[in-house]
């Protein structure tokens, strides 16, 4: 049970980091598009 709990916590952290990475990449892409528009 303890191993499963720690594994779930690890996966949740990885998912959160992945979501943050996607958001950062999306904002950089949006920012570059706005710069190109000018």
CSV table of C-alpha atoms in Angstrom, one decimal:
chain,number,residue,atom,x,y,z
A,1,UNK,CA,0.0,0.0,0.0
A,2,UNK,CA,2.8,2.4,0.9
A,3,UNK,CA,4.6,1.7,-2.4
A,4,UNK,CA,1.4,2.4,-4.3
A,5,UNK,CA,0.8,5.7,-2.5
A,6,UNK,CA,4.3,6.9,-3.1
A,7,UNK,CA,4.1,5.9,-6.8
A,8,UNK,CA,0.8,7.8,-7.2
A,9,UNK,CA,2.4,10.9,-5.7
A,10,UNK,CA,5.3,10.6,-8.1
A,11,UNK,CA,3.0,10.2,-11.1
A,12,UNK,CA,0.9,13.2,-10.0
A,13,UNK,CA,4.1,15.4,-9.7
A,14,UNK,CA,5.2,14.3,-13.2
A,15,UNK,CA,1.8,15.1,-14.6
A,16,UNK,CA,1.8,18.6,-13.0
A,17,UNK,CA,5.3,19.2,-14.3
A,18,UNK,CA,4.2,18.1,-17.8
A,19,UNK,CA,1.2,20.4,-17.7
A,20,UNK,CA,3.4,23.4,-16.6
A,21,UNK,CA,5.8,22.6,-19.4
A,22,UNK,CA,3.0,22.6,-22.0
A,23,UNK,CA,1.7,25.9,-20.6
A,24,UNK,CA,5.1,27.5,-20.8
A,25,UNK,CA,5.8,26.2,-24.3
A,26,UNK,CA,2.3,27.5,-25.4
A,27,UNK,CA,3.0,31.0,-24.0
A,28,UNK,CA,6.4,31.1,-25.7
A,29,UNK,CA,4.7,30.1,-29.0
A,30,UNK,CA,1.9,32.7,-28.5
A,31,UNK,CA,4.5,35.4,-27.6
A,32,UNK,CA,6.6,34.6,-30.7
A,33,UNK,CA,3.4,34.9,-32.9
A,34,UNK,CA,2.6,38.3,-31.4
A,35,UNK,CA,6.2,39.5,-32.1
A,36,UNK,CA,6.0,38.3,-35.7
A,37,UNK,CA,2.6,40.1,-36.1
A,38,UNK,CA,4.3,43.4,-35.2
